[in-house]
Coordinates of C-alpha atoms in Angstrom, one line a residue:
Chain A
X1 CA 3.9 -28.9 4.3
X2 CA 0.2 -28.3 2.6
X3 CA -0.2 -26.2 0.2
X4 CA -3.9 -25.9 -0.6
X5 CA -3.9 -25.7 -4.1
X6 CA -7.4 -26.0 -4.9
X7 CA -8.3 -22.4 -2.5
X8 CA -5.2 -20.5 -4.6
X9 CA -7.3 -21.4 -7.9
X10 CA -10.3 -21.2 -6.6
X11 CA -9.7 -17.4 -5.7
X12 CA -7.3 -16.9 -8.8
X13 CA -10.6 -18.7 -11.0
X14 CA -13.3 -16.4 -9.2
X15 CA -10.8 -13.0 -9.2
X16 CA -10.5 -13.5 -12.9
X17 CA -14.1 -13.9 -14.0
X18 CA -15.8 -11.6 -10.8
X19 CA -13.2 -8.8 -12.3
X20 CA -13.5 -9.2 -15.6
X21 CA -17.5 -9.4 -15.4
X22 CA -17.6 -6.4 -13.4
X23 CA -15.4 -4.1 -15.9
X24 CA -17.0 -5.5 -18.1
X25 CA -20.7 -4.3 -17.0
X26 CA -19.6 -1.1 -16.1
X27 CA -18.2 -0.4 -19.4
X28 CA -20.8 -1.8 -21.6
X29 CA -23.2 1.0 -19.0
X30 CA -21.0 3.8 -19.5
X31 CA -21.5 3.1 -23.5
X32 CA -24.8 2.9 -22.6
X33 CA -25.2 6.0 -21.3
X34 CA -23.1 7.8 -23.6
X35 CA -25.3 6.2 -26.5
X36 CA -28.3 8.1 -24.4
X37 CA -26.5 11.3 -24.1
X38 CA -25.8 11.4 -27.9
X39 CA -29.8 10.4 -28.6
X40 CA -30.6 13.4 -26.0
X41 CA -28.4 15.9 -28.0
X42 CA -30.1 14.8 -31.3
X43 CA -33.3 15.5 -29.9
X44 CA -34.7 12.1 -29.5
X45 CA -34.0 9.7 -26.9
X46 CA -32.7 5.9 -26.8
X47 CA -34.8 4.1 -23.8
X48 CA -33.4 0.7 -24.6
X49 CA -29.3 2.2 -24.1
X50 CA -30.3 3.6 -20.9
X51 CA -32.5 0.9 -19.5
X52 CA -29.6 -1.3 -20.4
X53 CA -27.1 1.1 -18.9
X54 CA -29.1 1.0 -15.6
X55 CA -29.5 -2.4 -15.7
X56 CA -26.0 -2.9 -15.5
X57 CA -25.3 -0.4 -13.1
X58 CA -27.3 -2.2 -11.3
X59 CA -25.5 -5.8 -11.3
X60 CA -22.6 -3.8 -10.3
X61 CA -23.9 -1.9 -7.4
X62 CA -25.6 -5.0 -6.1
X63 CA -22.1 -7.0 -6.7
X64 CA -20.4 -3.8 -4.1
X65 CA -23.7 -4.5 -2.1
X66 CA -22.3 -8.1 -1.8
X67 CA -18.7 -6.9 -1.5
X68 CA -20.1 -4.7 1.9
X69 CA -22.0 -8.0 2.5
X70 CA -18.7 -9.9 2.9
X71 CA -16.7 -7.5 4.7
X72 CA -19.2 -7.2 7.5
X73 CA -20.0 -10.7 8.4
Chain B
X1 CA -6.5 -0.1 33.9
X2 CA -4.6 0.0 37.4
X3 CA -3.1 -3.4 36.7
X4 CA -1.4 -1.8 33.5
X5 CA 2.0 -2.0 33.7
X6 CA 4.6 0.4 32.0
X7 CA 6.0 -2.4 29.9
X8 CA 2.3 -2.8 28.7
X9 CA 1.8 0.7 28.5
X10 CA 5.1 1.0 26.2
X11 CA 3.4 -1.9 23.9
X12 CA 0.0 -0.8 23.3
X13 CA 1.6 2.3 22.3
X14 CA 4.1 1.2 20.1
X15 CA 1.1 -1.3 19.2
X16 CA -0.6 2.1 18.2
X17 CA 2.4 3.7 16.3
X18 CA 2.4 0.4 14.0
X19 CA -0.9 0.9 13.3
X20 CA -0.8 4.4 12.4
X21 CA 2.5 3.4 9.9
X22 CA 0.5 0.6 8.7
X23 CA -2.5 3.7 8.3
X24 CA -0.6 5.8 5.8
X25 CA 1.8 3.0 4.2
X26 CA -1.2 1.5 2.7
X27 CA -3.1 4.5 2.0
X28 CA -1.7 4.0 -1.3
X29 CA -3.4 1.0 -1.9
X30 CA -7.1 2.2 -1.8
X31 CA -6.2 5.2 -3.0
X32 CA -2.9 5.9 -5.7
X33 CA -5.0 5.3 -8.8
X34 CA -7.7 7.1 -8.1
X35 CA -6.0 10.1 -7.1
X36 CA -3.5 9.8 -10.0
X37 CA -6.2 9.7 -12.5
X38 CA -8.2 12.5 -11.0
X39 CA -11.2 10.6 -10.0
X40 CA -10.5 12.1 -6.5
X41 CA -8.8 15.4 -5.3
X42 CA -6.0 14.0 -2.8
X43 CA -7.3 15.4 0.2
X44 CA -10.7 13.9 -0.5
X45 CA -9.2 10.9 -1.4
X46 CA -7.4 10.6 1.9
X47 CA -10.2 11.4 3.6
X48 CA -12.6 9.1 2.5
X49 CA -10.7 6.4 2.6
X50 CA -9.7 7.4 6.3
X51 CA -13.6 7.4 7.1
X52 CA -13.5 3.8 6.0
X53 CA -10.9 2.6 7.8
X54 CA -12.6 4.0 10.7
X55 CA -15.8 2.4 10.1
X56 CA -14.2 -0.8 9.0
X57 CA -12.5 -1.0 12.5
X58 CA -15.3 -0.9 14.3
X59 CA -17.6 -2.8 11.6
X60 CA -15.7 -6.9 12.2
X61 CA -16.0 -7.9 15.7
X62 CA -13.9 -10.9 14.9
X63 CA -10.6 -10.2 16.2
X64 CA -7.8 -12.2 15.2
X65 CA -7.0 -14.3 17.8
X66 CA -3.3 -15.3 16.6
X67 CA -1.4 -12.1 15.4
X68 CA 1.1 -14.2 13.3
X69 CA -1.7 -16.8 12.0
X70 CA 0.4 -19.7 13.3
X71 CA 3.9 -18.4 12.4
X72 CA 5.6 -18.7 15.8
X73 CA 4.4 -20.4 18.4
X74 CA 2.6 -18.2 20.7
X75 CA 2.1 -19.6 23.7
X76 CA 3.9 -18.1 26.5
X77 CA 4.9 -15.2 24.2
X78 CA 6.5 -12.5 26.7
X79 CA 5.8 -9.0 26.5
X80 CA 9.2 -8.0 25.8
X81 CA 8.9 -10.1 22.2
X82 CA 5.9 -8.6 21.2
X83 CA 7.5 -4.9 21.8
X84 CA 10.7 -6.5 19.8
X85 CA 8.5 -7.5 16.8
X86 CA 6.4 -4.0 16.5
X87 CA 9.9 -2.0 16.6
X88 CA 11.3 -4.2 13.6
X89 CA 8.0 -3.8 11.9
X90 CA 7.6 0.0 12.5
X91 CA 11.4 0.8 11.5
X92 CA 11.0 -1.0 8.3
X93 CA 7.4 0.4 7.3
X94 CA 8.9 3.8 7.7
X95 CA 12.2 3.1 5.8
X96 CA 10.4 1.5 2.9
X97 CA 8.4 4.6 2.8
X98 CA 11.2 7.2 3.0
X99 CA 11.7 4.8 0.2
X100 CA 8.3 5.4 -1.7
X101 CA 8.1 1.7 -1.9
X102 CA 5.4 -0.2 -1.1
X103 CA 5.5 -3.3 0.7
X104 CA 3.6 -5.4 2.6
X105 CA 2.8 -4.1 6.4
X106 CA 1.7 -7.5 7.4
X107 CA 4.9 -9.0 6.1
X108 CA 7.0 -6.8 8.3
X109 CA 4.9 -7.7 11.5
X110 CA 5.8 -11.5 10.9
X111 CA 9.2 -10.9 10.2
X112 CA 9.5 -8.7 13.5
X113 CA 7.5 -11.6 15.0
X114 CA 10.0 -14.2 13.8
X115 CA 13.1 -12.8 14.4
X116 CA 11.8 -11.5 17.9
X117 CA 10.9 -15.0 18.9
X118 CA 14.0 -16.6 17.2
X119 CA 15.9 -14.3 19.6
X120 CA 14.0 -15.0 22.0
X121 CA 13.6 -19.2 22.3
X122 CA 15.3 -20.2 19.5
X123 CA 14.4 -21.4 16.0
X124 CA 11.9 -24.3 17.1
X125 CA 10.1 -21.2 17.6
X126 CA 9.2 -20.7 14.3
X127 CA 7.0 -22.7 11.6
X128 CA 9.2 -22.8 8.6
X129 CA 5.6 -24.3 6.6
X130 CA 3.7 -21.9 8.0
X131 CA 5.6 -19.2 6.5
X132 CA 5.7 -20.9 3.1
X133 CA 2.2 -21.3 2.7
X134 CA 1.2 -17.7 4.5
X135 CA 3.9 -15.5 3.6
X136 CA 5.9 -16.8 0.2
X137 CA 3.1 -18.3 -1.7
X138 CA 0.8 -15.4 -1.2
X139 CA 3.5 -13.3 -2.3
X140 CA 3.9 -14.2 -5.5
X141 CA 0.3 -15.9 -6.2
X142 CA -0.5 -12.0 -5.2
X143 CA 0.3 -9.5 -8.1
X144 CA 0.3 -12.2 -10.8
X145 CA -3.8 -13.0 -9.5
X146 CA -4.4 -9.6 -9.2
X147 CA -2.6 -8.6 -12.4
X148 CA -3.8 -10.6 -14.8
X149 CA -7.0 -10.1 -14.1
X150 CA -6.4 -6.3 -14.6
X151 CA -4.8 -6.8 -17.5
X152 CA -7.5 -8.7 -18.9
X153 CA -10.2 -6.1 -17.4
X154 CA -8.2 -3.4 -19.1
X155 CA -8.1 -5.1 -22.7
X156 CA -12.1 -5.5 -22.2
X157 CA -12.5 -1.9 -21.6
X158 CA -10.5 -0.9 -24.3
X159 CA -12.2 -3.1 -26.5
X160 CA -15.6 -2.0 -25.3
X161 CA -14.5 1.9 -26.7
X162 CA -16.8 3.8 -24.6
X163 CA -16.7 7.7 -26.2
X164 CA -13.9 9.9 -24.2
X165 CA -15.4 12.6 -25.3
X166 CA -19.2 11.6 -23.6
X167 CA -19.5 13.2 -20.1
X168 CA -20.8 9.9 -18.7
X169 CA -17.8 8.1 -19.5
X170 CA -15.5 10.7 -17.6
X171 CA -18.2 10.3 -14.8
X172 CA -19.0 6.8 -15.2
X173 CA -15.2 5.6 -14.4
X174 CA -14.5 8.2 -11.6
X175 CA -17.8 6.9 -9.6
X176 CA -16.3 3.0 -10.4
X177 CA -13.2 3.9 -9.1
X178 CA -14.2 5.4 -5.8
X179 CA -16.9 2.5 -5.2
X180 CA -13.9 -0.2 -5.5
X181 CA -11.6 2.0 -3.4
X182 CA -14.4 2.9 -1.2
X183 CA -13.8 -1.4 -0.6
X184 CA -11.0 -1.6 -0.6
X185 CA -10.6 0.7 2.5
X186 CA -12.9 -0.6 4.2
X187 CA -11.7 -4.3 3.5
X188 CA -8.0 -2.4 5.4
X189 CA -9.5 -1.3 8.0
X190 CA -11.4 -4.2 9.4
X191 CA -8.2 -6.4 8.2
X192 CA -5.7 -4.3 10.0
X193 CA -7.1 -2.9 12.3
X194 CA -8.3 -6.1 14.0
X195 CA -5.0 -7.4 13.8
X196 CA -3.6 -4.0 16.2
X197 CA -6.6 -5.0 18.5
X198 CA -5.4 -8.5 18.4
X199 CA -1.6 -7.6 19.0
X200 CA -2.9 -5.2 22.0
X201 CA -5.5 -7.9 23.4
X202 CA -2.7 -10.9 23.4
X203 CA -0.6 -8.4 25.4
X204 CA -3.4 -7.9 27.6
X205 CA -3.8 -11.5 28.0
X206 CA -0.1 -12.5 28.7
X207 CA -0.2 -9.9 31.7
X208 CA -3.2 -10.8 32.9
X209 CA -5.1 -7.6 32.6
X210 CA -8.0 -9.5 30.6
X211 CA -9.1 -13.1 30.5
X212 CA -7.3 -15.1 27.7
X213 CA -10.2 -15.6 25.0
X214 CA -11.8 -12.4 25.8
X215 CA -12.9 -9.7 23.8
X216 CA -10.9 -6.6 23.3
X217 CA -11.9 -3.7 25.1
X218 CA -14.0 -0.8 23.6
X219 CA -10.8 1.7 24.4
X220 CA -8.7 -0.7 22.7
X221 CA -10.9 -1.1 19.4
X222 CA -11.8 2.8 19.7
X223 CA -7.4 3.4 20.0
X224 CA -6.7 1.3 16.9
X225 CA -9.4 2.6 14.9
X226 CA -8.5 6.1 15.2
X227 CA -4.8 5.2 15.2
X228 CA -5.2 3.7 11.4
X229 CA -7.8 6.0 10.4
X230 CA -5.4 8.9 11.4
X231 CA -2.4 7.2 9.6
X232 CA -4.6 7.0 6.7
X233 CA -5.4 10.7 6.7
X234 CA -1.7 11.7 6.8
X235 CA -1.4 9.9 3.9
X236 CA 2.0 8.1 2.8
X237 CA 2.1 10.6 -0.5
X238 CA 5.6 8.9 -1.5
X239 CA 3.7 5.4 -1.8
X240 CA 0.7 6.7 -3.6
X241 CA 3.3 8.5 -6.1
X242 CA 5.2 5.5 -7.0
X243 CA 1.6 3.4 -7.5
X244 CA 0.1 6.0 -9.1
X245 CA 2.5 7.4 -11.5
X246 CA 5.4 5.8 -10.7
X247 CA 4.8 2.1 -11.5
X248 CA 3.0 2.9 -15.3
X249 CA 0.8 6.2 -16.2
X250 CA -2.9 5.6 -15.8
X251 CA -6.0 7.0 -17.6
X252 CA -9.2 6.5 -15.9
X253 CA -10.2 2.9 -17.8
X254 CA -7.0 1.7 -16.3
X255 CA -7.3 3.1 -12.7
X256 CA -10.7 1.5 -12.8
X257 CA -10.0 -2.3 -13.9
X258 CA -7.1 -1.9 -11.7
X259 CA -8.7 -1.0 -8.1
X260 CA -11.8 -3.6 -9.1
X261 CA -9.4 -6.1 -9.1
X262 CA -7.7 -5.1 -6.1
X263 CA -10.7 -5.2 -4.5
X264 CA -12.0 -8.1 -6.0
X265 CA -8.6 -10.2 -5.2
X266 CA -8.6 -9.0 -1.4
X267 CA -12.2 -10.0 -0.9
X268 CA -12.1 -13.1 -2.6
X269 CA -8.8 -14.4 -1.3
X270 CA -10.1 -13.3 2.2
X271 CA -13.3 -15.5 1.8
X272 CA -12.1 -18.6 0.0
X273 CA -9.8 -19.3 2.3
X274 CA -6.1 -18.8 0.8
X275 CA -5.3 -14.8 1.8
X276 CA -3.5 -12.7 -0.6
X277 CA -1.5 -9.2 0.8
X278 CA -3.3 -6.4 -0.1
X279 CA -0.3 -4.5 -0.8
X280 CA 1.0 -7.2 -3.2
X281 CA -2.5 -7.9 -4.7
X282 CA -2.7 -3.4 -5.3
X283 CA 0.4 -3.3 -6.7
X284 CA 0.1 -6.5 -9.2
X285 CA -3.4 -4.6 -10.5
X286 CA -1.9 -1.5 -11.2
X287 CA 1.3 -3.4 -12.9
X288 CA -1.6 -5.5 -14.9
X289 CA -3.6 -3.0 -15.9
X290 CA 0.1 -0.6 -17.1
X291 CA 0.4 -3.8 -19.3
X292 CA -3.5 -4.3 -20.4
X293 CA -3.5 -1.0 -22.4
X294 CA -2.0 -0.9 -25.8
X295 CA 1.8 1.1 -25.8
X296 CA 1.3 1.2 -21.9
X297 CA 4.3 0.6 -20.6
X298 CA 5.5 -0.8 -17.0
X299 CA 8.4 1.0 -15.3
X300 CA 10.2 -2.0 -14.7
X301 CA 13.5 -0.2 -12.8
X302 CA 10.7 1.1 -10.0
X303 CA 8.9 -2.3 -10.3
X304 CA 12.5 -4.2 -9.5
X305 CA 13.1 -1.7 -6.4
X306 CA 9.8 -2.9 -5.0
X307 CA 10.4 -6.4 -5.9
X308 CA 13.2 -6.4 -3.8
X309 CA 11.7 -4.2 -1.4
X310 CA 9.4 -7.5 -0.6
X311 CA 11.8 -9.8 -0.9
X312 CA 13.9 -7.9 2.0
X313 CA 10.8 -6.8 4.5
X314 CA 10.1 -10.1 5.9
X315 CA 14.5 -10.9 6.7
X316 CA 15.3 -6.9 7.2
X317 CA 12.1 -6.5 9.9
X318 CA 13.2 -10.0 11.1
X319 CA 16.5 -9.1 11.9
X320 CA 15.6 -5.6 13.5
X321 CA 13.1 -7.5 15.5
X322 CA 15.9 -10.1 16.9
X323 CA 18.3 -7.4 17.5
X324 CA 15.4 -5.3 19.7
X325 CA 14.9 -8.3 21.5
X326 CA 18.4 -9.2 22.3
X327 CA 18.5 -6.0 23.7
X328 CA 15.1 -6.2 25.7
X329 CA 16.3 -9.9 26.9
X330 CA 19.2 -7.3 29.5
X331 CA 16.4 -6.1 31.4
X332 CA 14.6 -2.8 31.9
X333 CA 17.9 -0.5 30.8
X334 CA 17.6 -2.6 27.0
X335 CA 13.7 -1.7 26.7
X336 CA 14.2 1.5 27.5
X337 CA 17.0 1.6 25.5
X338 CA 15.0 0.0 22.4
X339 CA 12.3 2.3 22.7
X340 CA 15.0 5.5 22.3
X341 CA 16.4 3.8 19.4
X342 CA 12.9 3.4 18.2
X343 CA 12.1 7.2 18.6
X344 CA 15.6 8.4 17.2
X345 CA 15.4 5.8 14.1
X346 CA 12.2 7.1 13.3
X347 CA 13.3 10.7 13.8
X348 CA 15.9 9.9 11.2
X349 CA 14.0 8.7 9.0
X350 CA 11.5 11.8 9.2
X351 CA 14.3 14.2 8.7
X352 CA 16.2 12.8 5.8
X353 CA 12.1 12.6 4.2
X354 CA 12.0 16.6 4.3
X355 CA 14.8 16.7 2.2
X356 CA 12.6 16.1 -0.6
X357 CA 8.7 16.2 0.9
X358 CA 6.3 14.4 -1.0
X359 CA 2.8 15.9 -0.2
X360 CA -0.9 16.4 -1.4
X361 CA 0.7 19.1 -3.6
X362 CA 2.8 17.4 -5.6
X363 CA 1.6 13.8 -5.6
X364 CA 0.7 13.7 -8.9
X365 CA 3.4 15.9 -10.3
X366 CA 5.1 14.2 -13.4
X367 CA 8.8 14.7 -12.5
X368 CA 9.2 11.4 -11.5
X369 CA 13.0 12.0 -10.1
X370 CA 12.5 9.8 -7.7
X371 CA 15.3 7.2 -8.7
X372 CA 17.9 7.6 -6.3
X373 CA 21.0 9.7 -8.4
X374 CA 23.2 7.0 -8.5
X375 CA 26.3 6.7 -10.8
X376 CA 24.4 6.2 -13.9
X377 CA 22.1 9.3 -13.7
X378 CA 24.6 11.5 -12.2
X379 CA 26.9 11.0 -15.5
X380 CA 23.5 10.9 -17.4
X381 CA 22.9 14.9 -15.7
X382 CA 26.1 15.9 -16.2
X383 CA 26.3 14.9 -20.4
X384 CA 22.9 16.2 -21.4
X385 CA 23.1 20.0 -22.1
X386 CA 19.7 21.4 -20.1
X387 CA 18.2 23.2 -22.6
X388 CA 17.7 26.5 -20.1
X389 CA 21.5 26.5 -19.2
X390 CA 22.6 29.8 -21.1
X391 CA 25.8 28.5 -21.8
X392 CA 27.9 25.9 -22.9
X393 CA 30.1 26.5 -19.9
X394 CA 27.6 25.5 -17.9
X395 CA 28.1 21.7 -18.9
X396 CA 31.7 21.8 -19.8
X397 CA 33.7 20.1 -16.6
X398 CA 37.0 22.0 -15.5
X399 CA 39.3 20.4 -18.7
X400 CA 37.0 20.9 -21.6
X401 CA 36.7 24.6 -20.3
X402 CA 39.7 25.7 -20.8
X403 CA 40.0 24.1 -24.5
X404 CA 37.2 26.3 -25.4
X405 CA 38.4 29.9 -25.0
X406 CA 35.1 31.6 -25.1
X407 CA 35.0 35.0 -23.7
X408 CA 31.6 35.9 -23.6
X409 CA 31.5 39.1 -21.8
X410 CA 27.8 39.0 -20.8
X411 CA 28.0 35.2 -18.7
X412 CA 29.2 34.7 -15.6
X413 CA 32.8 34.5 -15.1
X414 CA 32.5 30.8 -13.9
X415 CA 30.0 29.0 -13.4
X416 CA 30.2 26.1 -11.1
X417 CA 30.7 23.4 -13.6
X418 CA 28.8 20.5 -10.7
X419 CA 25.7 23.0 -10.9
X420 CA 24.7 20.9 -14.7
X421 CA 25.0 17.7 -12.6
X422 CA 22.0 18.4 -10.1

């Protein structure tokens, strides 16, 4: 019997960090954002929270992109 | 389709009923968290992730060309086993449902599968290693992957403190949560449904209605898309309550750590080679991210049902599936009768589920009395006063009632003592 240990911790290595990257970009977006909204109810603004907020917004939507990528071919 | 036999006819329909279980058993696992956080109303969740099963189904064209990945030995598999295996895979997925549990479709194929071909040519049949390496492994490599990484997503959120108050976080984790269920539905459908196709093609193939190696035809992949899709749609509420609510209470960070590492398990598990259940990998997320947030607590009584719940699908389907096919091996009087034991089990089944209907209405309700009332919680019932009983007759059994002479002209003479017990 063959148990193909290195493929198990290759995907329990790449779960781990793809996850926890991911969360953790989204969250660090959604602060972002809600770092804007306060700015916006003060009456000023805060271009470099919401530029940063897109920006990762946009890792993860191009990290679901790849996800589609994957799940097609 | 003139050279369709009514044996093949019987399979590619019971081929399609296993799909359509497999469509709403799973429902759960694209969808439980975000309907129990709110992200998505349960209609719209259902219905969403229906769409993608549909699309999924049609979106792979790489059918799976073994339907127990090496498991039994295939060749010269007779139609008769094939029809043993889906019945021992169908009669579990609906009696883990009636169950709220959820556990792995795939699993119960293979053990319909093995004990359908056990019965059928004896043990030799069966690849003892492949099951180790496809079927145990995965299923404990599954929820501790996909839960530790949840756990560790849902510490990083929590440690990130985006404001609950600010719209955009409300927003911000709702739109996460349906993109990484959106996925994961659409990883289901292409998975499961291809493997319908491939059950229906090999059946195909061992009657000779379509060239071994062949394609499936379009009716076939347009049969076991919808059949999922409309599975899906149904929506196996009782599995989507014990993920959502039943396994740990979620708030929205949670729900959303917990469905990107679903989705992140299934796709990369998929692609590097060493596949994890979906239903195992959902469920270890979910128990992750219960255990990632600080006082969260994991359910462990439901989680120990469900534990044994997989420990038992792969023998319980396995032996359905052998006694199916003893009963197929008579002739045409055992298929027939297998196929009216199949309609009356699940009949059964359906019946003593509308005793206490799960639906879209109360999915997300919070009384979780879904532990069966066994000893323990019928004592537990009967001791604890409930506060609106009016009185203390009401929990007093038939000896304590008459120590207490308390004539109280306004109660009921007598009320039935077992009524406190319910």
């Amino acid at each position: 019997m063959k148990i193909d240990w290195a493929a198990l911790g290759s995907v329990f290595g790449v779960s781990l960090l793809a996850t926890v990257a991911l969360v953790g970009l989204f969250s660090l977006g959604i602060v972002g954002l809600g770092k804007q909204e306060e700015a916006a109810a003060n009456g000023g603004s805060a271009t470099l929270a919401r530029t940063g907020a897109y920006a990762c917004f946009a890792l993860c939507a191009a990290a679901v992109a790849y996800g589609i990528y994957l799940i097609v071919v | 389709m003139e050279h369709i036999t009514l044996l093949l006819a019987i399979v590619v329909v019971t081929a399609l009923v296993f799909d359509f279980t497999n469509g709403f058993h799973d429902t759960a696992n694209a969808m439980a968290t975000t309907i129990s956080t709110g992200a998505l109303k349960p209609k719209t969740a259902v219905a969403m992730s229906a769409v993608l099963n549909l699309v999924g189904a049609f979106l792979s064209v790489e059918v799976a060309k073994t339907i127990s990945g090496g498991i039994i030995n295939e060749e010269g598999i007779r139609t008769e086993v094939i029809f043993a295996a889906l019945v021992g895979a169908i009669l579990w997925n609906l009696l883990t449902w009636l169950l709220g549990l959820p556990s792995s479709s795939s699993h119960a194929l293979f053990g319909g599968l093995i004990g359908a071909a056990v019965m059928s040519a004896g043990w030799s049949a069966v690849n003892g290693s492949t099951i180790v390496t496809k079927v145990l492994i995965p299923a404990v490599a599954a929820p501790l992957v996909a839960g530790l990484a949840a756990m560790a997503a849902t510490k990083l959120t929590y440690k990130i403190k985006a404001k609950p108050e600010a719209k955009a976080t409300a927003k911000g984790y709702r739109a996460g949560q349906i993109a990484s269920a959106g996925l994961v539905s659409l990883a289901h459908g292409t998975n499961d449904a291809q493997k319908t196709m491939g059950i229906i093609t090999l059946a195909l193939v061992t009657q000779g209605v379509v060239a071994p190696g062949s394609n499936p035809p379009l009716w076939v992949i347009v049969s076991a898309g919808v059949a999922i899709a409309a599975g899906t749609y149904l929506g196996g509420w009782r599995i989507i309550r014990t993920m959502g609510k039943g396994l740990t209470d979620l708030q929205p960070q949670q729900g959303f750590a917990a469905q990107t590492s679903a989705a992140t398990v299934i796709l990369a598990s998929s692609h590097l080679g060493f596949s994890l259940s979906t239903t195992q990998s959902c469920s270890g997320a979910v128990m992750g991210a219960g255990l990632g947030r600080k006082g969260g607590v994991v359910r462990w009584s439901t989680a120990t049902r469900m534990f044994v719940a997989w420990g038992l699908t792969l023998p319980a389907a396995g032996l359905v599936g052998a006694g199916a096919e003893f009963l197929t091996k008579q002739g045409p009087w055992g298929i027939a009768a297998v196929a009216v034991l199949l309609v009356s089990g699940s009949a059964v089944i359906w019946t003593l589920s509308r005793r206490k209907p799960v639906d879209h209405h109360n999915v997300t309700a919070d009384d979780l009395d879904e532990e069966p009332a066994g000893v323990v919680t019928t004592a537990i019932a009967a001791v604890t006063p409930p506060p609106a009983a009016g009185s203390v007759a009401a929990v007093a059994d038939e000896d304590l009632k008459t120590t207490i002479p308390a004539p109280v002209p306004t109660d009921p003479a007598a009320p039935p003592a077992p009524a406190a017990a319910v």
